[in-house]
Coordinates of C-alpha atoms in Angstrom, one line a residue:
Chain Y
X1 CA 9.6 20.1 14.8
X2 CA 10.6 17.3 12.3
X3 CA 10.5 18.7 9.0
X4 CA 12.5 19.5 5.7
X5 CA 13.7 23.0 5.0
X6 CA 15.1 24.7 1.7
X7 CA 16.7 28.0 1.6
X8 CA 16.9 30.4 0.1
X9 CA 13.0 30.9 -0.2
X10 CA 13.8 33.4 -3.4
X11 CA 17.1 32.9 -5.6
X12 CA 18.5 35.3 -7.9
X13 CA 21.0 34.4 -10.4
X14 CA 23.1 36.1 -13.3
X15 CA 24.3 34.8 -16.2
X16 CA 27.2 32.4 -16.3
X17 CA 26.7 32.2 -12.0
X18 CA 26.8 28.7 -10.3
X19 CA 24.1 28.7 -7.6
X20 CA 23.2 26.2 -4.4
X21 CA 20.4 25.4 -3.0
X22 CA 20.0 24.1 0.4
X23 CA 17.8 20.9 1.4
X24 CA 17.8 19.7 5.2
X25 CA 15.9 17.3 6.9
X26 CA 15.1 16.1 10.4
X27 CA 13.3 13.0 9.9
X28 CA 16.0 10.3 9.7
X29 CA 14.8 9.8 6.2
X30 CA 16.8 7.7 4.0
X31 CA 15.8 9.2 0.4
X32 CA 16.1 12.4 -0.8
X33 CA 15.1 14.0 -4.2
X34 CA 15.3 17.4 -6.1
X35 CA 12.3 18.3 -8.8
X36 CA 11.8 21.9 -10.6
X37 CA 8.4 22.6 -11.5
X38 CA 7.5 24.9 -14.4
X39 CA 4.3 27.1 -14.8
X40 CA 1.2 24.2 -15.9
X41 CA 4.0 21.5 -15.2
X42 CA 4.3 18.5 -13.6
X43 CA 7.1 17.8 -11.4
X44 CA 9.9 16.2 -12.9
X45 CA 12.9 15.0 -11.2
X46 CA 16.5 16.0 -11.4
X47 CA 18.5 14.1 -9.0
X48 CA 17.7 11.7 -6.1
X49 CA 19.7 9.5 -3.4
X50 CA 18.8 6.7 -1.8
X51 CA 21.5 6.8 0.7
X52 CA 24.6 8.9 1.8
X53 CA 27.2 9.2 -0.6
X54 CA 25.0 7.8 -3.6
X55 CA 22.8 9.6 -6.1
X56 CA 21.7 9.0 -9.2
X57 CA 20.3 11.3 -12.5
X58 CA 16.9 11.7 -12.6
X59 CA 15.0 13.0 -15.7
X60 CA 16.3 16.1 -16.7
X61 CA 20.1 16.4 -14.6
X62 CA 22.0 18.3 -17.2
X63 CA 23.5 21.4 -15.9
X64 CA 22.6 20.4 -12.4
X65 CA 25.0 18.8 -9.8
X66 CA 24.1 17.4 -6.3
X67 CA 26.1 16.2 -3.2
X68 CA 25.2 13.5 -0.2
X69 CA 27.9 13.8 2.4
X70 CA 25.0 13.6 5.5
X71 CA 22.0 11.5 5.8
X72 CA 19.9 15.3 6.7
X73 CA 21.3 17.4 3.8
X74 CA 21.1 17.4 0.1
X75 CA 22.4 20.6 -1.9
X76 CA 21.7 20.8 -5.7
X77 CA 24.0 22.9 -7.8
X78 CA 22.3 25.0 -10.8
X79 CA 25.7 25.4 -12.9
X80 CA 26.3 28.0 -15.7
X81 CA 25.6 24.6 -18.1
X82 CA 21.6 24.9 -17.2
X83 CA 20.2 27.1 -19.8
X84 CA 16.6 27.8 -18.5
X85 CA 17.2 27.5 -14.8
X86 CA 14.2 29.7 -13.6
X87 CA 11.7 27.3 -12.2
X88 CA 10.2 26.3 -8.5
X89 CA 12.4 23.6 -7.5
X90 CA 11.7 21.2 -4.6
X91 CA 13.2 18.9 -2.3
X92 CA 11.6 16.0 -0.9
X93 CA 12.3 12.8 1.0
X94 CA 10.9 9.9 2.0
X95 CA 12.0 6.6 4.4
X96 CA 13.4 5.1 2.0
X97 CA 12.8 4.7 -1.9
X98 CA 10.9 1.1 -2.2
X99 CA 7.2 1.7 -4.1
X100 CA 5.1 1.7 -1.1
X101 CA 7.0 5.1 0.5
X102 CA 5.4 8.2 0.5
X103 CA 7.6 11.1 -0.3
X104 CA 7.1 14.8 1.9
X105 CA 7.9 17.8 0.4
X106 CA 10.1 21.5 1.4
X107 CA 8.8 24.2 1.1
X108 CA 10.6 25.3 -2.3
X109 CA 13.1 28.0 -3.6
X110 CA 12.2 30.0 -6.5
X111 CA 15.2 30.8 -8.8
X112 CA 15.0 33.6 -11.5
X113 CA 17.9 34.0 -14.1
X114 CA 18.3 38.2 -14.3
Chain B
X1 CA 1.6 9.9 -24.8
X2 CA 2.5 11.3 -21.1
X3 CA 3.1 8.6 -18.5
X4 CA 0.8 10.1 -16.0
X5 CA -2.7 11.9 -17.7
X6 CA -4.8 14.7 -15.9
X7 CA -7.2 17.0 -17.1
X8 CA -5.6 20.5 -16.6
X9 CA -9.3 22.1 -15.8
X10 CA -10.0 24.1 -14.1
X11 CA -12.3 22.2 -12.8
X12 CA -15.4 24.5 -11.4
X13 CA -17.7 23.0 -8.9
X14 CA -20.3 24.6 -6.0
X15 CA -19.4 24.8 -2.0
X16 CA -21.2 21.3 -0.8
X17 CA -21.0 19.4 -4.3
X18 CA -18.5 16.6 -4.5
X19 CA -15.5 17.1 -7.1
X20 CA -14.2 14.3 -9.0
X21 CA -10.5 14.3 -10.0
X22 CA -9.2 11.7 -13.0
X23 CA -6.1 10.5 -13.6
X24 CA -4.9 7.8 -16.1
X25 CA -1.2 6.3 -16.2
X26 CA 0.3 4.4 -18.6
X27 CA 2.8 2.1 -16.8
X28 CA 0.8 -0.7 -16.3
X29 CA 3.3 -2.1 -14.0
X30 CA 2.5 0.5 -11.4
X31 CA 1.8 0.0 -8.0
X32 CA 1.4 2.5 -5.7
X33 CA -0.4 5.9 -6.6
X34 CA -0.3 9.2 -4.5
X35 CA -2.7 13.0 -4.7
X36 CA -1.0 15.7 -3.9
X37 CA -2.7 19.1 -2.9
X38 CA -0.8 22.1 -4.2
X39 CA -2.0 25.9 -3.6
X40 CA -0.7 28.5 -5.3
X41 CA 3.0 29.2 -4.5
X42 CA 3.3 26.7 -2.2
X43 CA 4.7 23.2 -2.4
X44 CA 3.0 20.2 -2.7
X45 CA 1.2 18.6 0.4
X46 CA 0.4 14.6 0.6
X47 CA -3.5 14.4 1.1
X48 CA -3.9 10.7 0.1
X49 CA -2.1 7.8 -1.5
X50 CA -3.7 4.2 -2.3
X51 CA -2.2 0.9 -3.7
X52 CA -5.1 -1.9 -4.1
X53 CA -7.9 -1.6 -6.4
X54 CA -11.2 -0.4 -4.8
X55 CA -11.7 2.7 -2.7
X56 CA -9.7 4.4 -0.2
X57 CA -11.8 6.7 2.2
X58 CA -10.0 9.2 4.9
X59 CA -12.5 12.1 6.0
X60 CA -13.8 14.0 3.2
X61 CA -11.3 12.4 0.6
X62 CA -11.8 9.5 -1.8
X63 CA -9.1 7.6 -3.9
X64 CA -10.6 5.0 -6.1
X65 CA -8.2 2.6 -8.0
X66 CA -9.3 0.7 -10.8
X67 CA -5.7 -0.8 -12.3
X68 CA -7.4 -3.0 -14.9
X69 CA -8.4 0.2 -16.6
X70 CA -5.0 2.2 -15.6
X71 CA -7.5 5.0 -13.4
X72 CA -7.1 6.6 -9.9
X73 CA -9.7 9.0 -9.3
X74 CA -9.8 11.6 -6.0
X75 CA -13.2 12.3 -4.9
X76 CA -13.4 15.5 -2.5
X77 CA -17.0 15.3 -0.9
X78 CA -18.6 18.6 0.5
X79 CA -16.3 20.9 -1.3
X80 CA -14.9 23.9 0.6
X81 CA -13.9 27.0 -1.0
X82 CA -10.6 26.4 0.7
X83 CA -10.1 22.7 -1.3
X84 CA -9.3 25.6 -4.4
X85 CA -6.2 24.6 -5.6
X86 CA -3.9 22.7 -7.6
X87 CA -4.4 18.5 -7.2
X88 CA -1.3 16.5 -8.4
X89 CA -1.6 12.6 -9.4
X90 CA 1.8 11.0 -8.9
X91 CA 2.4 6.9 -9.7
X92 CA 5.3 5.2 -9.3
X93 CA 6.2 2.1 -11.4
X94 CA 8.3 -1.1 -10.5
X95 CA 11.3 -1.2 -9.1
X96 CA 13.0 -2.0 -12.0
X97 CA 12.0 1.1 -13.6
X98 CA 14.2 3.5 -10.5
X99 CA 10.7 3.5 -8.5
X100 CA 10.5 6.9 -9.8
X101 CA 7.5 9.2 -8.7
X102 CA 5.7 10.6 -11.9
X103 CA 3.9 13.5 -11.4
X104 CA 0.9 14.5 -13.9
X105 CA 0.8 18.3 -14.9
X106 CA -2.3 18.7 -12.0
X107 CA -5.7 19.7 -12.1
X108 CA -7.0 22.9 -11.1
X109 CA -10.0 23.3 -8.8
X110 CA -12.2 25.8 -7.8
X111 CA -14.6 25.7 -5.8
X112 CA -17.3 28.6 -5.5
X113 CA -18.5 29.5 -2.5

């Protein structure tokens, strides 16, 4: 099954914790991209890479951090800097990043700050 | 002003009527323009995308594009109670801009069976 998986499903974090979240996919896609979602929000994006080793800030990257080492994986990073980190955040990818490329989405991980 | 505009609804409408979605960007420089289906506490799912002016049919589903007026509509014909759920406009702009998706805040929809 080709596909892109996050784990976990539900995070937990104190305060002051670092946290990672795990992106893989299996569909030879080039681009990858992290985006938290807040309640009556639209998406907005926090990281992307549009090939291994390479990634750029999105919108709102402060307090995040991200790593490329292999085409299928994508880990973001919520650091002790982020100072409202509970949100839905989701990876997506897509072939590659040129304007006619759809992107696909995971299935998400939830964090809550306790 | 937002770069991508949606009506946050919700947007009420009878099993078997057609629902009408808006959207309005403001990157006039866009080019390609994607709706995005989202239920509740689940991720968004791609259900159509279009990138010329005109209409774009696929099964129930309608994206119409009217760039001139900076408008992409999603018409959902014979509305099923299972259609209820969260509908995402998303345009990305020029290359020169970092091809960037931009998601609207959504629509809600609800259809009543």
């Amino acid at each position: 099954d080709g596909g892109i998986t996050q784990s976990p499903k539900y995070l937990f974090r104190k305060e002051g914790q670092n946290v990672t979240l795990s992106c893989e996919q299996n569909l030879n896609h080039d681009a990858m991209y992290w985006y938290r979602q807040d309640p009556g929000q639209g998406l907005r994006l926090i990281y992307y890479s549009q090939i291994v080793n390479d990634f750029q800030k999105g919108d709102i990257a402060e307090g995040y951090s991200v790593s490329r080492e292999k085409k299928e994986s994508f880990p973001l990073t919520v650091t002790s800097a982020q100072k409202n980190p509970t949100a839905f955040y989701l990876c997506a990818s897509s072939i590659e990043s040129g304007t006619y490329n759809e992107q696909f989405f995971g299935p998400g991980t939830r964090l809550t700050v306790l | 002003q937002k770069e991508v505009e949606q009506n946050s609804g919700p947007l009420s409408v009878p099993e078997g009527a057609i629902a009408s979605l808006n959207c309005t960007y403001s990157d006039r420089g866009s080019q390609s323009f994607f709706w995005y289906r989202q239920y509740s506490g689940k991720s968004p799912e791609l259900i159509m995308f279009i990138y010329s002016n005109g209409d774009k049919e696929d099964g129930r589903f309608t994206a119409q594009l009217n760039k001139a007026s900076q408008y992409v509509s999603l018409l959902i014909r014979d509305s099923q109670p299972s259609d209820s759920a969260t509908y995402l406009c998303a345009v990305r702009g020029h290359r020169e801009y970092g091809n960037k998706l931009v998601f609207g805040a959504g629509t809600i929809l609800r259809v009543k069976s």
